[in-house]
Coordinates of C-alpha atoms and ligand atoms in Angstrom, one line a residue:
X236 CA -4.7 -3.2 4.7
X237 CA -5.2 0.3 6.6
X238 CA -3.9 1.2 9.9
X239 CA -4.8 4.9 11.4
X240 CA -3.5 5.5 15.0
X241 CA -5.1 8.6 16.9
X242 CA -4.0 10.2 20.1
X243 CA -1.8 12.4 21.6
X244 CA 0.8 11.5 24.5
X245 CA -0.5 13.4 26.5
X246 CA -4.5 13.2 25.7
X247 CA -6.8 10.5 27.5
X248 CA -5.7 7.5 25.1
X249 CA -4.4 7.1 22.1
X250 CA -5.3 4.0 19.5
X251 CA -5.5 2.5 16.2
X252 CA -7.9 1.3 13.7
X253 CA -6.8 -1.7 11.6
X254 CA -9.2 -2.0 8.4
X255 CA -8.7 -5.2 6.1
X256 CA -7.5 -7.7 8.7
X257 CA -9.1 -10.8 7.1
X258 CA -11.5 -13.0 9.3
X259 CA -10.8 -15.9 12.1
X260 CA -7.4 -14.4 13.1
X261 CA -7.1 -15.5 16.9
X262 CA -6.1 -12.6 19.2
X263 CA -6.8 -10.9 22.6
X264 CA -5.6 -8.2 24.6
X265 CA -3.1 -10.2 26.2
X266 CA -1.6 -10.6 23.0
X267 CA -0.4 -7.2 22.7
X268 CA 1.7 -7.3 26.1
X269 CA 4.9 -9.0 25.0
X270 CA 5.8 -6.3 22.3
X271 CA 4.6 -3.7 23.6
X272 CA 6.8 -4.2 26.7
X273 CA 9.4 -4.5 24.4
X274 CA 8.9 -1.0 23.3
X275 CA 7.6 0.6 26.7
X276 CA 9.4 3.6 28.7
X277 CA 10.3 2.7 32.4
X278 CA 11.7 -0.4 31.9
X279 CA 15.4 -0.1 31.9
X280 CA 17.5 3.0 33.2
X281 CA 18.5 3.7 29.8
X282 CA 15.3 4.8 28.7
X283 CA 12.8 7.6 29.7
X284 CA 11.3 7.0 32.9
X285 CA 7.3 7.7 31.7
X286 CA 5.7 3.8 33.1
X287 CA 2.6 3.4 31.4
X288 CA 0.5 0.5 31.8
X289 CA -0.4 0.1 28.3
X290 CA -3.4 -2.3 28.4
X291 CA -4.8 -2.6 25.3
X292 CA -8.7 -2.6 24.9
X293 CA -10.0 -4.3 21.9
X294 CA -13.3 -2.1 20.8
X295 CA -14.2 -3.9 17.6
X296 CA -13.6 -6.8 15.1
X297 CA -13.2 -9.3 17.5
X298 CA -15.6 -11.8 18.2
X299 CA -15.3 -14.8 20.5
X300 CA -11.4 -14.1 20.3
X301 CA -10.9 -14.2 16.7
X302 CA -11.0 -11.2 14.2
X303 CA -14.0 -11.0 11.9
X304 CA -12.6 -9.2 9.4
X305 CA -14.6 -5.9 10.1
X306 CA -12.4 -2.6 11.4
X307 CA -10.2 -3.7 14.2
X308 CA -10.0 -0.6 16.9
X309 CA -7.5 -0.7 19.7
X310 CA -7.5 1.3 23.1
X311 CA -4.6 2.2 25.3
X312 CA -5.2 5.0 28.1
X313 CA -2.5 6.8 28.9
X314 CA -1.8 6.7 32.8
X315 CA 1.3 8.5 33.6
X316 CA 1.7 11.7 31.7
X317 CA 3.2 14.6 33.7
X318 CA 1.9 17.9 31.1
X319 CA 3.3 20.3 33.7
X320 CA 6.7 19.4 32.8
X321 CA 6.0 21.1 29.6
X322 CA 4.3 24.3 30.8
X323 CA 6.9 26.7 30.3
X324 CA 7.8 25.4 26.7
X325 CA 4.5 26.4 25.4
X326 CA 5.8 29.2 23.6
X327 CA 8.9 28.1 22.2
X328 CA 9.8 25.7 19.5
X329 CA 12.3 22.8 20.6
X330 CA 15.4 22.5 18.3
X331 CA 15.1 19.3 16.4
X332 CA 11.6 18.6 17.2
X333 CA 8.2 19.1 15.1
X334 CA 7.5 22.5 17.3
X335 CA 8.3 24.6 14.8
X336 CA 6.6 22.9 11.7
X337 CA 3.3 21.7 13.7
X338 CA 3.0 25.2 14.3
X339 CA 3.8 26.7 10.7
X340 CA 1.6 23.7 9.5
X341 CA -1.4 24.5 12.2
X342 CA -0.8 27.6 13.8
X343 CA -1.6 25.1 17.0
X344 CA 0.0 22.4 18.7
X345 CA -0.5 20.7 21.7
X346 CA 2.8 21.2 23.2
X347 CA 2.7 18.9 25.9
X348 CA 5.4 16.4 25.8
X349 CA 5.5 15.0 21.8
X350 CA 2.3 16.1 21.5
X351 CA 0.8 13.7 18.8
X352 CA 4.9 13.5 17.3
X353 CA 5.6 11.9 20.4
X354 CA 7.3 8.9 20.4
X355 CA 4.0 7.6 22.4
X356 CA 2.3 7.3 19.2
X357 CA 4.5 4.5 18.2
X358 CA 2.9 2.0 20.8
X359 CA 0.0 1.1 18.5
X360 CA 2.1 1.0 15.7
X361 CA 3.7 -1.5 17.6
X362 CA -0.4 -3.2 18.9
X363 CA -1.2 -3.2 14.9
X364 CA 2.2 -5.0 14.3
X365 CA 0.9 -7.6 16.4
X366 CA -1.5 -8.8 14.5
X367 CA 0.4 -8.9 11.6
X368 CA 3.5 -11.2 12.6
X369 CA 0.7 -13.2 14.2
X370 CA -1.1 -13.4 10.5
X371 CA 2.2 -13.9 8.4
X372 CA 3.7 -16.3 10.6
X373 CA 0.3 -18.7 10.6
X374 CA -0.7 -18.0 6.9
X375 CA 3.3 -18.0 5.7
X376 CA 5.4 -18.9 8.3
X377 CA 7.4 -15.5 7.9
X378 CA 8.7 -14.3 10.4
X379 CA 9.8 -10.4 10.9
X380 CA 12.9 -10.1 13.8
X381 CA 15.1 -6.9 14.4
X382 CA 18.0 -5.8 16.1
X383 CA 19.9 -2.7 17.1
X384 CA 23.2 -2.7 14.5
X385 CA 24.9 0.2 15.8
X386 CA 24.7 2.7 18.8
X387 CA 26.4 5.7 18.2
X388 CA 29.9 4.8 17.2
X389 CA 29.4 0.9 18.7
X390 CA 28.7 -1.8 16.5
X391 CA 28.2 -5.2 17.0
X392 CA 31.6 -7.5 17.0
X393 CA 30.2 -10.5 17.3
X394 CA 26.3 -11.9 16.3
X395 CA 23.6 -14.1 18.0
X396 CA 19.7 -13.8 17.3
X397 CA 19.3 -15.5 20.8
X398 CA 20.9 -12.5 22.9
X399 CA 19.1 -10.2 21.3
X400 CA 16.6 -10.4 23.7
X401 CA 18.5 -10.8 26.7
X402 CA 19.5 -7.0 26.4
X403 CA 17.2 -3.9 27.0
X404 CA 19.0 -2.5 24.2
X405 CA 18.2 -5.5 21.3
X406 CA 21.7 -6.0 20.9
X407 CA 22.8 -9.4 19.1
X408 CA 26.7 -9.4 20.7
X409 CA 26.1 -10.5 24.9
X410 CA 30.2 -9.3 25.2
X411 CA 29.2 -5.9 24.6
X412 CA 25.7 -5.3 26.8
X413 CA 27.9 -4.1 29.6
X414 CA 29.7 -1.5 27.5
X415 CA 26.6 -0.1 26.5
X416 CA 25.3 0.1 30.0
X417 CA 28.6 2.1 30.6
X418 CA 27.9 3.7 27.2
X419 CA 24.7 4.8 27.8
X420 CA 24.7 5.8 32.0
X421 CA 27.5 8.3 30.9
X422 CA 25.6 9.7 28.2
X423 CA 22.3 9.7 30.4
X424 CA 24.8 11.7 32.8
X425 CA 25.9 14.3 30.2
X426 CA 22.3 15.1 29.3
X427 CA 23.5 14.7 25.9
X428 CA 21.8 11.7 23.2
X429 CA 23.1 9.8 20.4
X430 CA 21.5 8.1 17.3
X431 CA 21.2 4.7 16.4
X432 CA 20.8 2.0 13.5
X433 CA 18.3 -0.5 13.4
X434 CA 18.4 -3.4 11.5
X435 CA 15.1 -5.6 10.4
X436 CA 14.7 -9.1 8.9
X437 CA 11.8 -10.8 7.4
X438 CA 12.4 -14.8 6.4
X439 CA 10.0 -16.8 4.6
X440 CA 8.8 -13.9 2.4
X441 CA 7.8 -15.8 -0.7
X442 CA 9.4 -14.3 -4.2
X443 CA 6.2 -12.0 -6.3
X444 CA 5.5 -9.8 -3.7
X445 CA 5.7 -5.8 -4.4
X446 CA 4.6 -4.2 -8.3
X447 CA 6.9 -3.1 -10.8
X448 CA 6.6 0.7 -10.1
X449 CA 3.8 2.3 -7.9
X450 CA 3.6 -0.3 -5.0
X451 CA 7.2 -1.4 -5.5
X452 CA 7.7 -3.3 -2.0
X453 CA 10.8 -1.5 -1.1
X454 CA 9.6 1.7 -1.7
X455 CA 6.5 0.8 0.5
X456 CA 8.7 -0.6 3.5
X457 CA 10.8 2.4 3.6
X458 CA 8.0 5.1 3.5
X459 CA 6.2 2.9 6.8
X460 CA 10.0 2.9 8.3
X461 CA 10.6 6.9 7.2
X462 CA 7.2 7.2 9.0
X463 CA 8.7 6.2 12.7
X464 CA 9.6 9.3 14.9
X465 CA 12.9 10.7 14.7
X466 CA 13.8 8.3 11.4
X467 CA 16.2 10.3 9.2
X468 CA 17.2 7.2 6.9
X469 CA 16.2 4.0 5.7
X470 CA 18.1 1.3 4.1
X471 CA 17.5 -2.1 1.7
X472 CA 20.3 -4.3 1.6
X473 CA 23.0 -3.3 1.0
X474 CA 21.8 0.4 1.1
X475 CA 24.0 3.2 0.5
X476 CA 27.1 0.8 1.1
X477 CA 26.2 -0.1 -3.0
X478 CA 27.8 3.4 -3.7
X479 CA 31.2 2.4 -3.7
X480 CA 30.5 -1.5 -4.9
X481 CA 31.6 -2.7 -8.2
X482 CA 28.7 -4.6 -9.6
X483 CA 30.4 -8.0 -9.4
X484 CA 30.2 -7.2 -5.5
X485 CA 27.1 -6.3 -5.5
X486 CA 25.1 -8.5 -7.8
X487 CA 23.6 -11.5 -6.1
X488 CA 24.3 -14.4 -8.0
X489 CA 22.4 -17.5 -8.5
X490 CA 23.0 -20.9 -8.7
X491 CA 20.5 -23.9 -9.2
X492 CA 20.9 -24.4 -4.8
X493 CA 20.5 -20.4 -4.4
X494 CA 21.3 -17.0 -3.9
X495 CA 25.2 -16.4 -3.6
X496 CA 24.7 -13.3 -1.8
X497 CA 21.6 -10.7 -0.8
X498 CA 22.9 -7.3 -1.1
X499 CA 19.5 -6.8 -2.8
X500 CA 18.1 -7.4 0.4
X501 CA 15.3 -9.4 -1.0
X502 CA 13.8 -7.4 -3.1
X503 CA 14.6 -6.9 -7.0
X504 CA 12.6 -4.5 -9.5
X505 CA 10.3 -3.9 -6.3
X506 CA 9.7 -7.5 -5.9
X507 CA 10.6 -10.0 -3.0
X508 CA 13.3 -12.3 -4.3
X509 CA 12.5 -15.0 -1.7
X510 CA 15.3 -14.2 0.1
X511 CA 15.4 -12.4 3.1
X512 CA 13.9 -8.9 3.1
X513 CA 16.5 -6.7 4.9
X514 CA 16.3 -3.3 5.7
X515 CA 17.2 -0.9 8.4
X516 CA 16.9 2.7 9.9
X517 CA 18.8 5.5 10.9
X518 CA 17.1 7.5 14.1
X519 CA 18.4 11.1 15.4
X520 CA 19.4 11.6 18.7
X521 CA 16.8 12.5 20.5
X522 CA 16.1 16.2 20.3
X523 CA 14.1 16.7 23.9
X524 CA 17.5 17.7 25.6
X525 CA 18.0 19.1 29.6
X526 CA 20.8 21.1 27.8
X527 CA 20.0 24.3 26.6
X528 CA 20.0 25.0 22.8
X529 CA 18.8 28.3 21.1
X530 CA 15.7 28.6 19.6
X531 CA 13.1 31.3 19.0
X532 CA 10.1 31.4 20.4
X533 CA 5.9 32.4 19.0
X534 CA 7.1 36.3 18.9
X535 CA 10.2 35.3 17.0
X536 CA 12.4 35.9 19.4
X537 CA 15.7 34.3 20.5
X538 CA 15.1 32.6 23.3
X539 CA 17.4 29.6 25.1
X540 CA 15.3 26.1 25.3
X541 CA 15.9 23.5 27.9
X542 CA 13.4 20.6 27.9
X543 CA 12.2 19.3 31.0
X544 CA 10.3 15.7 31.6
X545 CA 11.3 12.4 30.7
X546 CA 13.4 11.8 27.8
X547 CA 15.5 8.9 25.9
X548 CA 18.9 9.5 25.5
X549 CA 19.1 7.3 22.8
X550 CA 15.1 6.3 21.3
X551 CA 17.0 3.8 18.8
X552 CA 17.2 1.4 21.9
X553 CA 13.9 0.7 21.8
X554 CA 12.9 1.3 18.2
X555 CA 13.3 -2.2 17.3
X556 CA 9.9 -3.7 17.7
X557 CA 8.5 -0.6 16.2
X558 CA 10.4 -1.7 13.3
X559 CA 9.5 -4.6 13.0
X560 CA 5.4 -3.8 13.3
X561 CA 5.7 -1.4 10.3
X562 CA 7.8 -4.3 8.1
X563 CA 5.0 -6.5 9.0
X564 CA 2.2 -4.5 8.1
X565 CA 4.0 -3.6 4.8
X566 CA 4.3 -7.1 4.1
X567 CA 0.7 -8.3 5.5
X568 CA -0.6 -5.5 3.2
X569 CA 1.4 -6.7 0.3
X570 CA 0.1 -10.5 0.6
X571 CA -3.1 -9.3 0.5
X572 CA -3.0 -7.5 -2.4
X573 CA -0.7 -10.3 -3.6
X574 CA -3.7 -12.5 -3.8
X575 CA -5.8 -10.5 -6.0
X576 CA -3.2 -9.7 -8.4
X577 CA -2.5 -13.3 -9.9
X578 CA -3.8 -16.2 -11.6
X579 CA -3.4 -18.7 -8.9
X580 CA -1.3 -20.7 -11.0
X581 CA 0.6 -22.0 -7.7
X582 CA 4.4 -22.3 -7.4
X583 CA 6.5 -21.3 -10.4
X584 CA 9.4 -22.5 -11.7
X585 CA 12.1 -22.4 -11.3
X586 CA 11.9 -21.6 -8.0
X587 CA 15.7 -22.0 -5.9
X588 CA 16.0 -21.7 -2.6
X589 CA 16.6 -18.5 -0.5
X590 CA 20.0 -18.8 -0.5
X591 CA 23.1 -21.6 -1.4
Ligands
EPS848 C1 7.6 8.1 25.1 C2 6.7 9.0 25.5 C3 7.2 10.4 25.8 C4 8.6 10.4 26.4 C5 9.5 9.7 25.5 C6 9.1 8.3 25.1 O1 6.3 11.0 26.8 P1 6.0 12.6 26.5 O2 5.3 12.7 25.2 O3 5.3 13.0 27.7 O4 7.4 13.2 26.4 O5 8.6 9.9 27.7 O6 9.5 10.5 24.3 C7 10.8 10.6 23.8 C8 11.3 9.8 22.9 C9 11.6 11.7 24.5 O7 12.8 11.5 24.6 O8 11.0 12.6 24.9 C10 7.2 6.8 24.6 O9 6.1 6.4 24.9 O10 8.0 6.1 23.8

């Protein structure tokens, strides 16, 4: 499976072509609303205030409302970009934003708003993810849920899948939704922004997925989830908290009902388990700031940078489902390639369940 996106947040459209999307998969433009007002702008006063419409436009490899297994190209206009906002940052490089290495890179950049690193890109990340939950969940029954596991400092206290929803921040703990508002109308106040930690869950991924070294599954998810605007780390399992386990902590042990444990995080020698695949993300606060920072600008010169436009304070809050699209299409790809790897020999055994 192949997915380019194209466009620029501040250019006519931007889009995606999917290549490898097997035949007879039902989908239409409608389709693509739900998620990708889960991961819009101008929905919530915590986020930046850019309202798009974000219609998608289905250009090929659909007929009659189900995929035909040729290149699937998707179309979203952009409707509300304001480029004079970023007139008078043309010459500068922001602090903590791809200025500086587009241009070392390209010796041009479009420097309105993210340009083409603009988190903007991410909403047909998020169209292509469609399609794939829609294909695991019918072919496998997987499904691929996330949440936001920390906000700054906050973390969850208490868990529930159902709220996570209910929030505009993904958060699984409804006793804590207004301490973020609190959290996060202070921050917008300051003109300061914060990181965040997203967390994302795929069940029902059968065990054999993934190849012993160059297509090891992990390695694969945490490239597509590296690969997500301002992503600075990525985490299976247990992740970096396996540093200071003793190995009888972290080993998953097995029993004929199941897994004991999944600090694996579902994946062992590159390979799904069967258990759940776990993973999650570290974002940076976001570096378009109203407060000035010191940069340079084209002539090399110190200059002082303060961003104008409309800007997250925290993007983490609505990273979630763009998480979750690039786990999916990881996974969609994997099953795929899955099929043409073995003898289809069927279910082997033993096989135990996910977990005791
Ligand atoms: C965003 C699009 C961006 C910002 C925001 C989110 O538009 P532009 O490229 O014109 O700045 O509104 O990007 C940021 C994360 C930010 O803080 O600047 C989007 O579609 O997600």
């Amino acid at each position: 499976l192949a997915v380019t996106t194209f466009g620029e947040s501040h250019g006519p459209a931007i889009g995606c072509v999917i290549d490898g999307c097997p035949p007879g998969v039902a989908i239409a433009p409608e389709d693509f609303r739900a998620d990708l007002e889960r991961r819009a702008t101008g929905r919530s006063r915590h986020t930046s205030q850019r309202r798009e419409k974000d219609e998608v436009e289905i250009l090929s490899g659909v007929y009659e409302g189900r995929t035909t297994g040729t290149p699937i190209a998707l179309l979203v206009r952009n409707t509300d970009a304001r480029s004079k906002d970023y007139a008078d940052i043309e010459d500068s490089f922001r602090p903590s934003h791809a200025d500086y290495t587009y241009w070392q890179k390209y010796g041009i950049r479009d420097p309105r708003g993210g340009g083409r690193s603009s988190a903007r890109e991410t909403t047909m990340r998020v169209a292509a993810g469609v399609i794939a939950k829609r294909w695991l969940a019918e072919q496998f029954g997987i499904s691929v849920r996330g949440h936001l596991s920390q906000l700054g400092e906050l973390q969850p206290r208490g868990f529930d899948w159902d709220v996570v929803e209910d929030n505009p921040f993904f958060w699984p703990d409804a006793s804590m939704v207004e301490e973020l508002e609190r959290y996060m109308d202070a921050l917008r106040k300051s003109g300061d922004s914060v990181g965040a930690r997203v967390t994302v869950i795929a069940q029902g991924v059968p065990p054999g997925w993934g190849e012993p070294v160059y297509g090891k599954l992990d390695a694969e998810i945490a490239q597509a989830l590296m690969s997500i605007n301002a992503v600075k780390g990525v985490e299976v399992g247990a992740g970096f908290d396996c540093v200071h386990q003793l190995g009888t902590e972290h080993r998953d042990e097995m029993t004929p009902d199941g897994f004991l444990s999944n600090n694996a995080g579902g994946i062992l020698g590159g390979i799904s388990s069967g258990q759940d695949v776990v993973c999650s993300l570290a974002l940076k606060p976001t570096s378009s700031l109203r407060l000035p920072g010191r940069s340079i600008n084209r002539a090399g010169e110190a200059v002082e940078v303060v961003t104008k436009g409309r800007h997250d304070p925290c993007v983490g809050i609505r990273a979630t489902p763009i998480a979750e699209a690039m786990v999916a299409l990881v996974l969609m790809d994997h099953a795929l390639r899955h099929r043409g790897q073995c003898a289809d020999v069927g279910e082997i055994s033993p096989r135990i369940p996910s977990q005791a």
